[in-house]
mmCIF file with all atom_site columns, C-alpha atoms in Angstrom:
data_model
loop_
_atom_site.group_PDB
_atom_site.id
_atom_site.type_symbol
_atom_site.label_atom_id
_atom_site.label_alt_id
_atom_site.label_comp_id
_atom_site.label_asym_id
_atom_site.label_entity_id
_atom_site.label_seq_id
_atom_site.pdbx_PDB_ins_code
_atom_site.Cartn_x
_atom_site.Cartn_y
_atom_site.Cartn_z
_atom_site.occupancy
_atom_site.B_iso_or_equiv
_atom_site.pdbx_formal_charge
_atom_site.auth_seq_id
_atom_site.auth_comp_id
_atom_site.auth_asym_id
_atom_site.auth_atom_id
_atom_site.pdbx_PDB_model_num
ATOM 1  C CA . UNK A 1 1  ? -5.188  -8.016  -0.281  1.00 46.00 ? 1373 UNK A CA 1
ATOM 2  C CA . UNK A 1 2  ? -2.395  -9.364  2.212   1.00 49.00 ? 1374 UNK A CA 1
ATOM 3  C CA . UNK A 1 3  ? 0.984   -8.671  1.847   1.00 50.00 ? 1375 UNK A CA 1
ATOM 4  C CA . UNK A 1 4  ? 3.215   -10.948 3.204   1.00 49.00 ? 1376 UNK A CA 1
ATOM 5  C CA . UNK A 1 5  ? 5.810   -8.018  3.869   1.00 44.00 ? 1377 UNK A CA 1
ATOM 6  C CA . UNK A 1 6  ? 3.602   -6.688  6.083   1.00 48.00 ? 1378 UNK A CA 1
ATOM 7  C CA . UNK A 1 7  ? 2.448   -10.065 7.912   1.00 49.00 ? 1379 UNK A CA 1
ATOM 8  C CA . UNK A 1 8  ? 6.531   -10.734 9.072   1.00 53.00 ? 1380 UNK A CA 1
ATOM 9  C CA . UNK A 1 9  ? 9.637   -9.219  9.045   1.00 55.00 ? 1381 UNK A CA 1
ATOM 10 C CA . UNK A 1 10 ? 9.914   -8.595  5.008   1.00 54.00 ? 1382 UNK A CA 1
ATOM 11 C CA . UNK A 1 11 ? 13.353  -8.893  3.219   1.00 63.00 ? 1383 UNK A CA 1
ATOM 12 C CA . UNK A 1 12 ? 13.322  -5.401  1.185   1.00 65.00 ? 1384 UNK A CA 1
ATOM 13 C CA . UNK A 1 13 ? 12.675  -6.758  -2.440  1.00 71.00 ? 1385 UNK A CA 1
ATOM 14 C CA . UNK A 1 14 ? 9.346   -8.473  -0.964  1.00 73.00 ? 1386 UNK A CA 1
ATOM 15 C CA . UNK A 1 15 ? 8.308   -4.923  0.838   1.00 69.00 ? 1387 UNK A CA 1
ATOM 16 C CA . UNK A 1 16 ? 9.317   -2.988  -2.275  1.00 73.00 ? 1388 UNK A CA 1
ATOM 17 C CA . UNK A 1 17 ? 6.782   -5.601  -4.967  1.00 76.00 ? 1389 UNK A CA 1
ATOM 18 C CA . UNK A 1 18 ? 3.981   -5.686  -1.741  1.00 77.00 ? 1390 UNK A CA 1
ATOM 19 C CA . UNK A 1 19 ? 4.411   -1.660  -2.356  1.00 78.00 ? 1391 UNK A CA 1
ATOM 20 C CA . UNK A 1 20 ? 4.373   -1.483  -6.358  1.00 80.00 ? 1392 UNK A CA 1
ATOM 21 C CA . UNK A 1 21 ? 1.310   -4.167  -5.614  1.00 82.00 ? 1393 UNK A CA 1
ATOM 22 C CA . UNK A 1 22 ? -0.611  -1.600  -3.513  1.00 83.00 ? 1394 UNK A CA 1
ATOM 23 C CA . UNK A 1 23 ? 0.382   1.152   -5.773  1.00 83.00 ? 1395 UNK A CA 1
ATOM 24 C CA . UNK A 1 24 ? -0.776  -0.470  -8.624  1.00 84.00 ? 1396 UNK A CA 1
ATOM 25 C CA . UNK A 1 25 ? -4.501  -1.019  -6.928  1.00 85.00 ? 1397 UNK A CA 1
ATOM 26 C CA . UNK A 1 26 ? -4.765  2.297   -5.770  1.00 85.00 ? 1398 UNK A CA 1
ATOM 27 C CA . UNK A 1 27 ? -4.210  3.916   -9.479  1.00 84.00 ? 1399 UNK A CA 1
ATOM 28 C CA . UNK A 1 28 ? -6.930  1.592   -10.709 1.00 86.00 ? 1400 UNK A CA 1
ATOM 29 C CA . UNK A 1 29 ? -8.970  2.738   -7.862  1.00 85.00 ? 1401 UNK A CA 1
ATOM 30 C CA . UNK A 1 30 ? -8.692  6.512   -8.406  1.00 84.00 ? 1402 UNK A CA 1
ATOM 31 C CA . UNK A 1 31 ? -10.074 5.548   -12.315 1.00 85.00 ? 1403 UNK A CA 1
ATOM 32 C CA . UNK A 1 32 ? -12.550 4.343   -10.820 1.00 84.00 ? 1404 UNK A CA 1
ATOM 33 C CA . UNK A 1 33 ? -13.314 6.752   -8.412  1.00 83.00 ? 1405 UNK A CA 1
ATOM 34 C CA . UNK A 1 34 ? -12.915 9.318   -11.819 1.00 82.00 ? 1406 UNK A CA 1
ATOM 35 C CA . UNK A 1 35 ? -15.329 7.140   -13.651 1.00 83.00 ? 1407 UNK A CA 1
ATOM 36 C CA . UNK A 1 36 ? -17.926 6.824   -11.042 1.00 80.00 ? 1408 UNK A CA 1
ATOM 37 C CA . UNK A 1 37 ? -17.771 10.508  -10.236 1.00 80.00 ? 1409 UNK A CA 1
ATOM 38 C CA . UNK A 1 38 ? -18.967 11.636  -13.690 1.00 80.00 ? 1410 UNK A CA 1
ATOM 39 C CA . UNK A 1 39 ? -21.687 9.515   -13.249 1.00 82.00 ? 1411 UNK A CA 1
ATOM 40 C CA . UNK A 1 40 ? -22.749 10.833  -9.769  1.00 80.00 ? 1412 UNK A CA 1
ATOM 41 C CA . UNK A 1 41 ? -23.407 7.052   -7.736  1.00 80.00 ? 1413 UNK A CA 1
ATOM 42 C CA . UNK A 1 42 ? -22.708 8.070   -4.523  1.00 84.00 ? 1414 UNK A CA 1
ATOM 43 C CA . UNK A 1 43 ? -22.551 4.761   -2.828  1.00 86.00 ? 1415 UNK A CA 1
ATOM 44 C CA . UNK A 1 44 ? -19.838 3.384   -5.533  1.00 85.00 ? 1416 UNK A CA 1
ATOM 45 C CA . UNK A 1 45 ? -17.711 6.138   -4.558  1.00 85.00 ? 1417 UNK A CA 1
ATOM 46 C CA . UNK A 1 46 ? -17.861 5.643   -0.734  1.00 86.00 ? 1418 UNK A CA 1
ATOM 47 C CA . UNK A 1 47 ? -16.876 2.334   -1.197  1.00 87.00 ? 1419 UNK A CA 1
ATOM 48 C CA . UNK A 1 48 ? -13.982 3.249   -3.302  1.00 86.00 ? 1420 UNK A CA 1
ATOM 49 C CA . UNK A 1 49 ? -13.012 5.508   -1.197  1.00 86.00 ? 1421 UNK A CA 1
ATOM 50 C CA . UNK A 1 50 ? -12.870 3.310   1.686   1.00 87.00 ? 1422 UNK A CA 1
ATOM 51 C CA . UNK A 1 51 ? -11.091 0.716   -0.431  1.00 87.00 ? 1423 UNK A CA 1
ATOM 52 C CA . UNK A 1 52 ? -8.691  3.711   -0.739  1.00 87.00 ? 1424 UNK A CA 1
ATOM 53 C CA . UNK A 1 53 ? -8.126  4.281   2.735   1.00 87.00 ? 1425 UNK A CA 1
ATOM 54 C CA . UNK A 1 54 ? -7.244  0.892   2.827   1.00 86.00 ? 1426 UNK A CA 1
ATOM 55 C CA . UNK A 1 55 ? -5.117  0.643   0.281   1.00 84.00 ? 1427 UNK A CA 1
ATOM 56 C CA . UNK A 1 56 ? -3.126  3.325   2.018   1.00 84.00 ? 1428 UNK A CA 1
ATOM 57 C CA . UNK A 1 57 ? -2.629  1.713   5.481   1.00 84.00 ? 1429 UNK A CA 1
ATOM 58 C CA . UNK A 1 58 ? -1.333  -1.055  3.960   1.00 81.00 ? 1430 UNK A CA 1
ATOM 59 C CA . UNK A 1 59 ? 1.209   0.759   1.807   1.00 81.00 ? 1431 UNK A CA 1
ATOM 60 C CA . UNK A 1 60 ? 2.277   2.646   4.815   1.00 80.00 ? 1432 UNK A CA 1
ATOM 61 C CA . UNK A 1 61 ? 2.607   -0.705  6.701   1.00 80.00 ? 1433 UNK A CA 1
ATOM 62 C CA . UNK A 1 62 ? 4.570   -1.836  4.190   1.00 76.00 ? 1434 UNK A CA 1
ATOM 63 C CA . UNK A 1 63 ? 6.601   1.055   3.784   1.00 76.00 ? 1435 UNK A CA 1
ATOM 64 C CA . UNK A 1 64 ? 7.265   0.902   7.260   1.00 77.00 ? 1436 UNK A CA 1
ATOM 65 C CA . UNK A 1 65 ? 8.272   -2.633  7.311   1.00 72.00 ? 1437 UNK A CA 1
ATOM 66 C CA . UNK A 1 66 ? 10.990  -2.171  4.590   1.00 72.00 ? 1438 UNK A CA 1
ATOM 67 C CA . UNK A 1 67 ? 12.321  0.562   6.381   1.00 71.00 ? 1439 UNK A CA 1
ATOM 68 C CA . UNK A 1 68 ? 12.405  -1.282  9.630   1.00 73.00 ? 1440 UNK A CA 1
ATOM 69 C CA . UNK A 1 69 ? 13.972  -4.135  7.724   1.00 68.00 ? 1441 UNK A CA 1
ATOM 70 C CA . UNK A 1 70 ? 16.821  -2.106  5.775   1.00 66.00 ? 1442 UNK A CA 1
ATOM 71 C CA . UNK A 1 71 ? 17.842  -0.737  9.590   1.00 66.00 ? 1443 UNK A CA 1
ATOM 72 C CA . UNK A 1 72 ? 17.834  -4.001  11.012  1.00 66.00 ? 1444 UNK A CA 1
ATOM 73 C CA . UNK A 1 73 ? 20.378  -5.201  8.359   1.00 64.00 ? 1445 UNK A CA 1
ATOM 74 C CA . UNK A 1 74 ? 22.822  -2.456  9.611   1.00 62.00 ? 1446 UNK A CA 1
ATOM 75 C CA . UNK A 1 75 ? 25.272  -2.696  11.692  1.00 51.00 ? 1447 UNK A CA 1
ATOM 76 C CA . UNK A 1 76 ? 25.298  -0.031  14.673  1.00 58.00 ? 1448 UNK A CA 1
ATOM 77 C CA . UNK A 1 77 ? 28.718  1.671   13.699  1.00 55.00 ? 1449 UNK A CA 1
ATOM 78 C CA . UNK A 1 78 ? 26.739  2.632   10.228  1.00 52.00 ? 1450 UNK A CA 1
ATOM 79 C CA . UNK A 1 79 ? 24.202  4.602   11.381  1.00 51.00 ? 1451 UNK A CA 1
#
């Protein structure tokens, strides 16, 4: 999953719906991660894990490039 907030410089509603997008897959991920615990498969849960981790750097990208955008907008006298 590519968000295009996080390709270029993101107007903040596109960064905030990229983020609610990423949020979204990582709470399916950690019911899966629930569901293949109980059943003890190892290799299913690595992988969800690393889908996790990856999940993650992109919401923190994206974070980051709404915040970056919302400071460009100001001026210099407001901050």
């Amino acid at each position: 999953m590519k968000c295009r907030s996080v390709t270029a410089r993101p107007c903040c509603c596109c960064a905030i719906v990229c983020c609610c997008r990423i949020a979204r897959e990582l709470c399916q991920l950690s019911l899966a991660l629930t569901q293949f615990a109980h059943r003890g498969d190892a290799e299913r849960l690595l992988y969800i894990y690393h889908q996790m981790v990856e999940y993650l750097c992109l919401l923190l990208q994206s974070c980051d490039a709404f915040a970056s955008s919302y400071y460009m907008r100001k001026s210099p006298r407001s901050l």
